[in-house]
Amino acid sequence: MEAKMHATGYVHATFYTPEGLRHGTRLHTHLIGNIHTHLVHYRVDLDVAGTKNSFQTLQMKLENITNPWSPRHRVVQPTLEQTQYSWERQAAFRFKRKLPKYLLFTSPQENPWGHKRSYRLQIHSMADQVLPPGWQEEQAITWARYPLAVTKYRESELCSSSIYHQNDPWHPPWSLSSFFTTTRTLKMRTWWPG
């Protein structure tokens, strides 16, 4: 299963001035294509063989061990380190924090070899945070702080943005960051890739 998003449309352009080259690239005699950002986010409710899923990550670590075939020597070998996320705040990954290599939504059901059935989420994005946290207009796009946030499923949290945010970004009706509490567990997960 794969989902892709591509931005299309017209170039965001302004009249050329030499000072404008700090903010874009010259496209024609009197035209500059300005730097701009396309922001998008999704709400995904993914159930893996039922609704009692968990969220976990796997990281590769190097382990320095005694060589089993030659005890006088050492060997460095890769191992998998598993982290289980129980609280929403733990599973809100901000930009500037490296995402773990393997992001897994896991069912309690096991396959014939004893591994839990999972979907792996792969995020291939060049996006980065566009405004400092707490900055005036940033209040309307708090979801843009996170390449991934995993929350408990709630009917009252069907979206993390609103059409009204564009008219009053300083006092948005709600924000994704208000969905995270330290006391809410991650049962029936919903994920918000940015």
CSV table of N, CA and C in Angstrom, one decimal, residues 29-167:
chain,number,residue,atom,x,y,z
A,29,THR,N,13.3,37.7,-17.8
A,29,THR,CA,13.8,39.1,-17.8
A,29,THR,C,13.3,39.9,-16.6
A,30,HIS,N,12.0,39.8,-16.3
A,30,HIS,CA,11.5,40.6,-15.2
A,30,HIS,C,10.7,39.7,-14.2
A,31,LEU,N,11.2,38.5,-14.0
A,31,LEU,CA,10.5,37.6,-13.2
A,31,LEU,C,11.3,36.7,-12.2
A,32,ILE,N,10.9,36.6,-11.0
A,32,ILE,CA,11.6,35.8,-10.0
A,32,ILE,C,10.6,34.7,-9.5
A,33,GLY,N,11.0,33.5,-9.4
A,33,GLY,CA,10.3,32.4,-8.8
A,33,GLY,C,10.7,32.4,-7.3
A,34,ASN,N,9.7,32.8,-6.4
A,34,ASN,CA,10.0,32.9,-5.0
A,34,ASN,C,10.1,31.6,-4.3
A,35,ILE,N,10.9,31.5,-3.2
A,35,ILE,CA,10.9,30.4,-2.3
A,35,ILE,C,9.5,30.3,-1.7
A,36,HIS,N,8.9,29.1,-1.6
A,36,HIS,CA,7.7,29.0,-1.0
A,36,HIS,C,7.5,27.5,-0.5
A,37,THR,N,6.6,27.2,0.3
A,37,THR,CA,6.5,25.9,0.9
A,37,THR,C,5.1,25.4,0.7
A,38,HIS,N,5.0,24.1,0.3
A,38,HIS,CA,3.7,23.4,0.3
A,38,HIS,C,3.6,22.6,1.5
A,39,LEU,N,2.6,22.8,2.4
A,39,LEU,CA,2.4,22.0,3.6
A,39,LEU,C,1.2,21.2,3.4
A,40,VAL,N,1.3,19.9,3.8
A,40,VAL,CA,0.2,19.0,3.8
A,40,VAL,C,0.3,18.1,4.9
A,41,HIS,N,-0.8,17.6,5.4
A,41,HIS,CA,-0.8,16.6,6.5
A,41,HIS,C,-2.0,15.7,6.3
A,42,TYR,N,-1.9,14.5,6.8
A,42,TYR,CA,-3.0,13.6,6.7
A,42,TYR,C,-3.4,13.0,8.1
A,43,ARG,N,-4.6,12.6,8.2
A,43,ARG,CA,-5.0,11.8,9.4
A,43,ARG,C,-5.3,10.4,8.8
A,44,VAL,N,-4.6,9.4,9.4
A,44,VAL,CA,-4.7,8.0,9.0
A,44,VAL,C,-5.1,7.2,10.2
A,45,ASP,N,-6.2,6.5,10.0
A,45,ASP,CA,-6.7,5.5,11.1
A,45,ASP,C,-6.4,4.1,10.5
A,46,LEU,N,-5.3,3.5,10.9
A,46,LEU,CA,-4.9,2.2,10.3
A,46,LEU,C,-5.1,1.1,11.3
A,47,ASP,N,-5.9,0.1,10.9
A,47,ASP,CA,-6.2,-1.0,11.8
A,47,ASP,C,-5.5,-2.2,11.2
A,48,VAL,N,-4.6,-2.9,12.0
A,48,VAL,CA,-3.9,-4.1,11.5
A,48,VAL,C,-4.5,-5.3,12.2
A,49,ALA,N,-5.3,-6.0,11.4
A,49,ALA,CA,-6.0,-7.2,11.9
A,49,ALA,C,-6.7,-6.9,13.2
A,50,GLY,N,-7.5,-5.8,13.2
A,50,GLY,CA,-8.3,-5.5,14.4
A,50,GLY,C,-7.9,-4.1,14.8
A,51,THR,N,-8.5,-3.6,15.9
A,51,THR,CA,-8.3,-2.3,16.4
A,51,THR,C,-7.4,-2.2,17.6
A,52,LYS,N,-6.9,-3.3,18.1
A,52,LYS,CA,-6.1,-3.3,19.3
A,52,LYS,C,-4.6,-3.3,18.9
A,53,ASN,N,-4.2,-2.2,18.2
A,53,ASN,CA,-2.9,-2.1,17.7
A,53,ASN,C,-2.0,-1.3,18.7
A,54,SER,N,-0.7,-1.5,18.5
A,54,SER,CA,0.3,-0.7,19.2
A,54,SER,C,1.2,0.0,18.3
A,55,PHE,N,1.9,0.9,18.8
A,55,PHE,CA,2.9,1.6,18.0
A,55,PHE,C,4.3,1.4,18.6
A,56,GLN,N,5.2,0.9,17.7
A,56,GLN,CA,6.6,0.7,18.2
A,56,GLN,C,7.6,1.1,17.1
A,57,THR,N,8.8,1.2,17.5
A,57,THR,CA,9.9,1.5,16.6
A,57,THR,C,11.0,0.5,16.8
A,58,LEU,N,11.7,0.3,15.7
A,58,LEU,CA,13.0,-0.5,15.7
A,58,LEU,C,14.1,0.4,15.2
A,59,GLN,N,15.2,0.3,15.9
A,59,GLN,CA,16.4,1.0,15.5
A,59,GLN,C,17.5,-0.1,15.4
A,60,MET,N,18.4,0.2,14.5
A,60,MET,CA,19.6,-0.7,14.4
A,60,MET,C,20.7,-0.1,15.3
A,61,LYS,N,21.3,-1.0,16.1
A,61,LYS,CA,22.4,-0.6,17.0
A,61,LYS,C,23.5,-1.6,16.7
A,62,LEU,N,24.7,-1.1,16.9
A,62,LEU,CA,25.9,-2.0,16.8
A,62,LEU,C,26.3,-2.5,18.1
A,63,GLU,N,26.6,-3.8,18.2
A,63,GLU,CA,26.9,-4.4,19.5
A,63,GLU,C,28.3,-5.0,19.4
A,64,ASN,N,29.2,-4.7,20.3
A,64,ASN,CA,30.5,-5.2,20.3
A,64,ASN,C,30.5,-6.4,21.2
A,65,ILE,N,30.7,-7.6,20.6
A,65,ILE,CA,30.6,-8.9,21.4
A,65,ILE,C,31.8,-9.7,21.2
A,66,THR,N,32.0,-10.7,22.1
A,66,THR,CA,33.1,-11.7,21.9
A,66,THR,C,32.7,-12.6,20.7
A,67,ASN,N,33.7,-12.9,19.9
A,67,ASN,CA,33.4,-13.8,18.7
A,67,ASN,C,33.2,-15.2,19.3
A,68,PRO,N,32.0,-15.8,19.0
A,68,PRO,CA,31.7,-17.1,19.5
A,68,PRO,C,32.6,-18.2,19.0
A,69,TRP,N,33.2,-18.0,17.9
A,69,TRP,CA,34.1,-19.0,17.3
A,69,TRP,C,35.6,-18.8,17.6
A,70,SER,N,35.8,-17.6,18.1
A,70,SER,CA,37.2,-17.2,18.5
A,70,SER,C,37.2,-16.3,19.7
A,71,PRO,N,37.0,-16.8,20.9
A,71,PRO,CA,36.8,-16.1,22.1
A,71,PRO,C,37.9,-15.0,22.4
A,72,ARG,N,39.0,-15.1,21.8
A,72,ARG,CA,40.1,-14.0,22.0
A,72,ARG,C,39.8,-12.8,21.2
A,73,HIS,N,38.8,-12.8,20.3
A,73,HIS,CA,38.6,-11.7,19.4
A,73,HIS,C,37.2,-11.1,19.6
A,74,ARG,N,37.0,-9.9,19.1
A,74,ARG,CA,35.7,-9.2,19.2
A,74,ARG,C,35.1,-9.1,17.9
A,75,VAL,N,33.8,-9.0,17.8
A,75,VAL,CA,33.0,-8.8,16.6
A,75,VAL,C,32.0,-7.7,16.8
A,76,VAL,N,31.8,-6.8,15.9
A,76,VAL,CA,30.7,-5.8,15.9
A,76,VAL,C,29.6,-6.3,15.0
A,77,GLN,N,28.4,-6.5,15.6
A,77,GLN,CA,27.3,-6.9,14.8
A,77,GLN,C,26.1,-6.1,15.0
A,78,PRO,N,25.2,-5.9,14.0
A,78,PRO,CA,24.0,-5.1,14.1
A,78,PRO,C,23.0,-5.9,14.9
A,79,THR,N,22.2,-5.2,15.8
A,79,THR,CA,21.1,-5.7,16.5
A,79,THR,C,19.9,-4.8,16.4
A,80,LEU,N,18.7,-5.3,16.7
A,80,LEU,CA,17.5,-4.5,16.6
A,80,LEU,C,17.1,-4.1,18.0
A,81,GLU,N,16.9,-2.8,18.2
A,81,GLU,CA,16.4,-2.3,19.5
A,81,GLU,C,15.0,-1.8,19.4
A,82,GLN,N,14.1,-2.5,20.1
A,82,GLN,CA,12.7,-2.2,20.0
A,82,GLN,C,12.2,-1.2,21.1
A,83,THR,N,11.4,-0.2,20.7
A,83,THR,CA,10.9,0.7,21.7
A,83,THR,C,9.3,0.7,21.5
A,84,GLN,N,8.7,0.5,22.6
A,84,GLN,CA,7.2,0.5,22.6
A,84,GLN,C,6.7,1.9,23.1
A,85,TYR,N,5.8,2.5,22.4
A,85,TYR,CA,5.3,3.8,22.8
A,85,TYR,C,3.9,3.6,23.5
A,86,SER,N,3.8,4.1,24.7
A,86,SER,CA,2.5,3.9,25.4
A,86,SER,C,1.7,5.2,25.5
A,87,TRP,N,2.5,6.4,25.5
A,87,TRP,CA,1.8,7.7,25.7
A,87,TRP,C,1.9,8.5,24.4
A,88,GLU,N,0.9,9.3,24.2
A,88,GLU,CA,0.8,10.2,23.0
A,88,GLU,C,2.0,11.1,22.9
A,89,ARG,N,2.4,11.8,24.0
A,89,ARG,CA,3.5,12.7,24.0
A,89,ARG,C,4.8,12.1,23.5
A,90,GLN,N,5.0,10.8,23.9
A,90,GLN,CA,6.2,10.1,23.4
A,90,GLN,C,6.2,9.9,21.9
A,91,ALA,N,5.1,9.7,21.3
A,91,ALA,CA,4.9,9.4,19.9
A,91,ALA,C,4.7,10.6,19.0
A,92,ALA,N,5.0,11.8,19.5
A,92,ALA,CA,4.9,13.0,18.7
A,92,ALA,C,6.3,13.4,18.4
A,93,PHE,N,6.8,13.0,17.2
A,93,PHE,CA,8.1,13.3,16.8
A,93,PHE,C,8.3,14.6,16.1
A,94,ARG,N,9.0,15.5,16.8
A,94,ARG,CA,9.2,16.9,16.2
A,94,ARG,C,10.3,16.8,15.2
A,95,PHE,N,10.2,17.9,14.3
A,95,PHE,CA,11.3,18.1,13.4
A,95,PHE,C,12.6,18.4,14.2
A,96,LYS,N,13.7,18.1,13.7
A,96,LYS,CA,15.0,18.3,14.3
A,96,LYS,C,15.4,17.0,15.1
A,97,ARG,N,14.4,16.2,15.4
A,97,ARG,CA,14.6,14.9,16.1
A,97,ARG,C,14.6,13.8,15.0
A,98,LYS,N,15.6,13.0,14.9
A,98,LYS,CA,15.7,12.0,13.9
A,98,LYS,C,14.6,10.9,14.2
A,99,LEU,N,13.9,10.7,13.1
A,99,LEU,CA,12.9,9.6,13.2
A,99,LEU,C,13.6,8.2,13.3
A,100,PRO,N,13.0,7.3,14.1
A,100,PRO,CA,13.6,6.0,14.1
A,100,PRO,C,13.5,5.3,12.7
A,101,LYS,N,14.4,4.4,12.5
A,101,LYS,CA,14.4,3.8,11.1
A,101,LYS,C,13.1,3.0,10.8
A,102,TYR,N,12.6,2.3,11.7
A,102,TYR,CA,11.4,1.5,11.4
A,102,TYR,C,10.3,1.9,12.3
A,103,LEU,N,9.2,2.4,11.7
A,103,LEU,CA,8.0,2.9,12.4
A,103,LEU,C,6.9,1.8,12.2
A,104,LEU,N,6.5,1.1,13.2
A,104,LEU,CA,5.6,0.0,13.0
A,104,LEU,C,4.3,0.1,13.8
A,105,PHE,N,3.2,-0.1,13.1
A,105,PHE,CA,1.8,-0.3,13.7
A,105,PHE,C,1.5,-1.7,13.8
A,106,THR,N,1.4,-2.3,15.0
A,106,THR,CA,1.5,-3.7,15.2
A,106,THR,C,0.2,-4.2,15.8
A,107,SER,N,-0.2,-5.4,15.4
A,107,SER,CA,-1.3,-6.1,15.9
A,107,SER,C,-0.8,-7.1,17.0
A,108,PRO,N,-1.7,-7.4,18.0
A,108,PRO,CA,-1.2,-8.4,19.0
A,108,PRO,C,-1.2,-9.8,18.4
A,109,GLN,N,-1.8,-10.0,17.2
A,109,GLN,CA,-1.8,-11.3,16.5
A,109,GLN,C,-0.4,-11.6,16.0
A,110,GLU,N,0.0,-12.8,16.1
A,110,GLU,CA,1.4,-13.2,15.6
A,110,GLU,C,1.2,-14.1,14.4
A,111,ASN,N,2.3,-14.0,13.6
A,111,ASN,CA,2.4,-14.9,12.4
A,111,ASN,C,2.9,-16.3,12.8
A,112,PRO,N,3.0,-17.2,11.9
A,112,PRO,CA,3.5,-18.6,12.3
A,112,PRO,C,4.8,-18.6,12.9
A,113,TRP,N,5.7,-17.6,12.8
A,113,TRP,CA,7.0,-17.6,13.3
A,113,TRP,C,7.1,-16.8,14.6
A,114,GLY,N,6.0,-16.4,15.1
A,114,GLY,CA,6.0,-15.7,16.4
A,114,GLY,C,6.2,-14.2,16.3
A,115,HIS,N,6.2,-13.6,15.1
A,115,HIS,CA,6.4,-12.1,14.9
A,115,HIS,C,5.0,-11.5,14.9
A,116,LYS,N,4.8,-10.4,15.5
A,116,LYS,CA,3.5,-9.7,15.4
A,116,LYS,C,3.3,-9.1,14.1
A,117,ARG,N,2.1,-9.2,13.6
A,117,ARG,CA,1.7,-8.6,12.3
A,117,ARG,C,1.8,-7.1,12.4
A,118,SER,N,2.4,-6.5,11.4
A,118,SER,CA,2.7,-5.0,11.4
A,118,SER,C,2.6,-4.4,10.0
A,119,TYR,N,2.3,-3.1,10.0
A,119,TYR,CA,2.5,-2.3,8.9
A,119,TYR,C,3.7,-1.4,9.2
A,120,ARG,N,4.6,-1.2,8.3
A,120,ARG,CA,5.7,-0.3,8.4
A,120,ARG,C,5.3,1.0,7.7
A,121,LEU,N,5.5,2.1,8.4
A,121,LEU,CA,5.3,3.4,7.8
A,121,LEU,C,6.7,4.0,7.4
A,122,GLN,N,6.8,4.3,6.1
A,122,GLN,CA,8.0,4.9,5.6
A,122,GLN,C,7.7,6.4,5.1
A,123,ILE,N,8.4,7.3,5.7
A,123,ILE,CA,8.2,8.7,5.4
A,123,ILE,C,9.3,9.2,4.5
A,124,HIS,N,9.0,9.5,3.3
A,124,HIS,CA,10.0,10.1,2.3
A,124,HIS,C,9.6,11.5,2.1
A,125,SER,N,10.2,12.4,2.8
A,125,SER,CA,9.8,13.8,2.7
A,125,SER,C,11.0,14.7,2.9
A,126,MET,N,11.0,15.8,2.2
A,126,MET,CA,12.1,16.8,2.4
A,126,MET,C,11.6,17.9,3.2
A,127,ALA,N,10.4,17.8,3.8
A,127,ALA,CA,9.8,18.9,4.6
A,127,ALA,C,10.7,19.1,5.8
A,128,ASP,N,10.6,20.4,6.3
A,128,ASP,CA,11.2,20.8,7.5
A,128,ASP,C,10.3,21.8,8.1
A,129,GLN,N,10.5,22.1,9.4
A,129,GLN,CA,9.7,23.1,10.1
A,129,GLN,C,9.9,24.5,9.4
A,130,VAL,N,8.8,25.2,9.1
A,130,VAL,CA,8.8,26.4,8.3
A,130,VAL,C,8.8,27.7,9.2
A,131,LEU,N,8.2,27.6,10.4
A,131,LEU,CA,8.2,28.7,11.3
A,131,LEU,C,8.6,28.2,12.7
A,132,PRO,N,9.2,29.1,13.5
A,132,PRO,CA,9.6,28.7,14.9
A,132,PRO,C,8.3,28.4,15.7
A,133,PRO,N,8.4,27.4,16.6
A,133,PRO,CA,7.2,27.0,17.4
A,133,PRO,C,6.8,28.3,18.2
A,134,GLY,N,5.5,28.5,18.2
A,134,GLY,CA,5.0,29.6,19.0
A,134,GLY,C,4.9,30.9,18.2
A,135,TRP,N,5.5,31.0,17.1
A,135,TRP,CA,5.5,32.2,16.3
A,135,TRP,C,4.1,32.5,15.8
A,136,GLN,N,3.7,33.8,15.8
A,136,GLN,CA,2.4,34.3,15.5
A,136,GLN,C,1.5,33.3,14.7
A,137,GLU,N,1.8,33.3,13.4
A,137,GLU,CA,0.9,32.5,12.5
A,137,GLU,C,1.1,31.0,12.6
A,138,GLU,N,2.2,30.6,13.3
A,138,GLU,CA,2.5,29.1,13.5
A,138,GLU,C,1.4,28.5,14.3
A,139,GLN,N,0.7,29.2,15.1
A,139,GLN,CA,-0.3,28.7,16.0
A,139,GLN,C,-1.4,27.9,15.2
A,140,ALA,N,-1.6,28.4,13.9
A,140,ALA,CA,-2.6,27.7,13.1
A,140,ALA,C,-2.1,26.5,12.4
A,141,ILE,N,-0.8,26.2,12.4
A,141,ILE,CA,-0.3,25.0,11.8
A,141,ILE,C,0.6,24.3,12.7
A,142,THR,N,0.2,24.1,13.9
A,142,THR,CA,1.0,23.3,14.9
A,142,THR,C,1.3,21.9,14.4
A,143,TRP,N,0.5,21.4,13.5
A,143,TRP,CA,0.7,20.1,12.9
A,143,TRP,C,2.0,20.1,12.1
A,144,ALA,N,2.5,21.2,11.6
A,144,ALA,CA,3.7,21.3,10.8
A,144,ALA,C,4.9,21.2,11.7
A,145,ARG,N,4.8,21.0,13.0
A,145,ARG,CA,6.0,20.8,13.9
A,145,ARG,C,6.4,19.4,13.8
A,146,TYR,N,5.6,18.5,13.3
A,146,TYR,CA,5.8,17.0,13.4
A,146,TYR,C,5.8,16.3,12.0
A,147,PRO,N,6.9,15.6,11.7
A,147,PRO,CA,6.8,14.7,10.6
A,147,PRO,C,5.9,13.5,10.8
A,148,LEU,N,5.7,13.2,12.1
A,148,LEU,CA,4.8,12.1,12.5
A,148,LEU,C,4.3,12.3,14.0
A,149,ALA,N,3.0,12.1,14.2
A,149,ALA,CA,2.5,12.2,15.5
A,149,ALA,C,1.5,11.0,15.6
A,150,VAL,N,1.5,10.2,16.6
A,150,VAL,CA,0.6,9.1,16.8
A,150,VAL,C,-0.3,9.5,18.0
A,151,THR,N,-1.6,9.4,17.9
A,151,THR,CA,-2.5,9.7,18.9
A,151,THR,C,-3.5,8.6,19.1
A,152,LYS,N,-4.2,8.7,20.2
A,152,LYS,CA,-5.3,7.8,20.5
A,152,LYS,C,-6.5,8.2,19.6
A,153,TYR,N,-7.2,7.2,19.0
A,153,TYR,CA,-8.3,7.6,18.2
A,153,TYR,C,-9.5,8.2,19.0
A,154,ARG,N,-9.9,9.3,18.6
A,154,ARG,CA,-11.1,10.0,19.2
A,154,ARG,C,-12.0,10.6,18.1
A,155,GLU,N,-13.3,10.3,18.2
A,155,GLU,CA,-14.2,10.9,17.3
A,155,GLU,C,-14.2,12.4,17.2
A,156,SER,N,-13.8,13.0,18.4
A,156,SER,CA,-13.8,14.5,18.5
A,156,SER,C,-12.6,15.1,17.8
A,157,GLU,N,-11.6,14.3,17.4
A,157,GLU,CA,-10.4,14.8,16.8
A,157,GLU,C,-10.3,14.2,15.3
A,158,LEU,N,-11.2,14.6,14.5
A,158,LEU,CA,-11.2,14.1,13.2
A,158,LEU,C,-10.3,14.9,12.2
A,159,CYS,N,-10.0,16.1,12.6
A,159,CYS,CA,-9.0,16.9,11.8
A,159,CYS,C,-8.2,17.7,12.7
A,160,SER,N,-7.0,18.1,12.2
A,160,SER,CA,-6.1,18.9,13.1
A,160,SER,C,-6.0,20.4,12.6
A,161,SER,N,-6.8,20.7,11.6
A,161,SER,CA,-6.8,22.0,11.0
A,161,SER,C,-8.2,22.4,10.7
A,162,SER,N,-8.4,23.7,10.2
A,162,SER,CA,-9.7,24.2,9.9
A,162,SER,C,-9.6,25.2,8.8
A,163,ILE,N,-10.6,25.4,8.0
A,163,ILE,CA,-10.6,26.4,7.1
A,163,ILE,C,-10.6,27.8,7.7
A,164,TYR,N,-11.0,27.9,9.0
A,164,TYR,CA,-11.0,29.1,9.7
A,164,TYR,C,-9.6,29.6,10.2
A,165,HIS,N,-8.7,28.6,10.2
A,165,HIS,CA,-7.3,29.0,10.6
A,165,HIS,C,-6.7,30.1,9.7
A,166,GLN,N,-7.0,30.1,8.4
A,166,GLN,CA,-6.4,31.0,7.5
A,166,GLN,C,-6.9,32.5,7.8
A,167,ASN,N,-8.1,32.6,8.4
A,167,ASN,CA,-8.6,33.9,8.7
A,167,ASN,C,-8.2,34.5,10.0
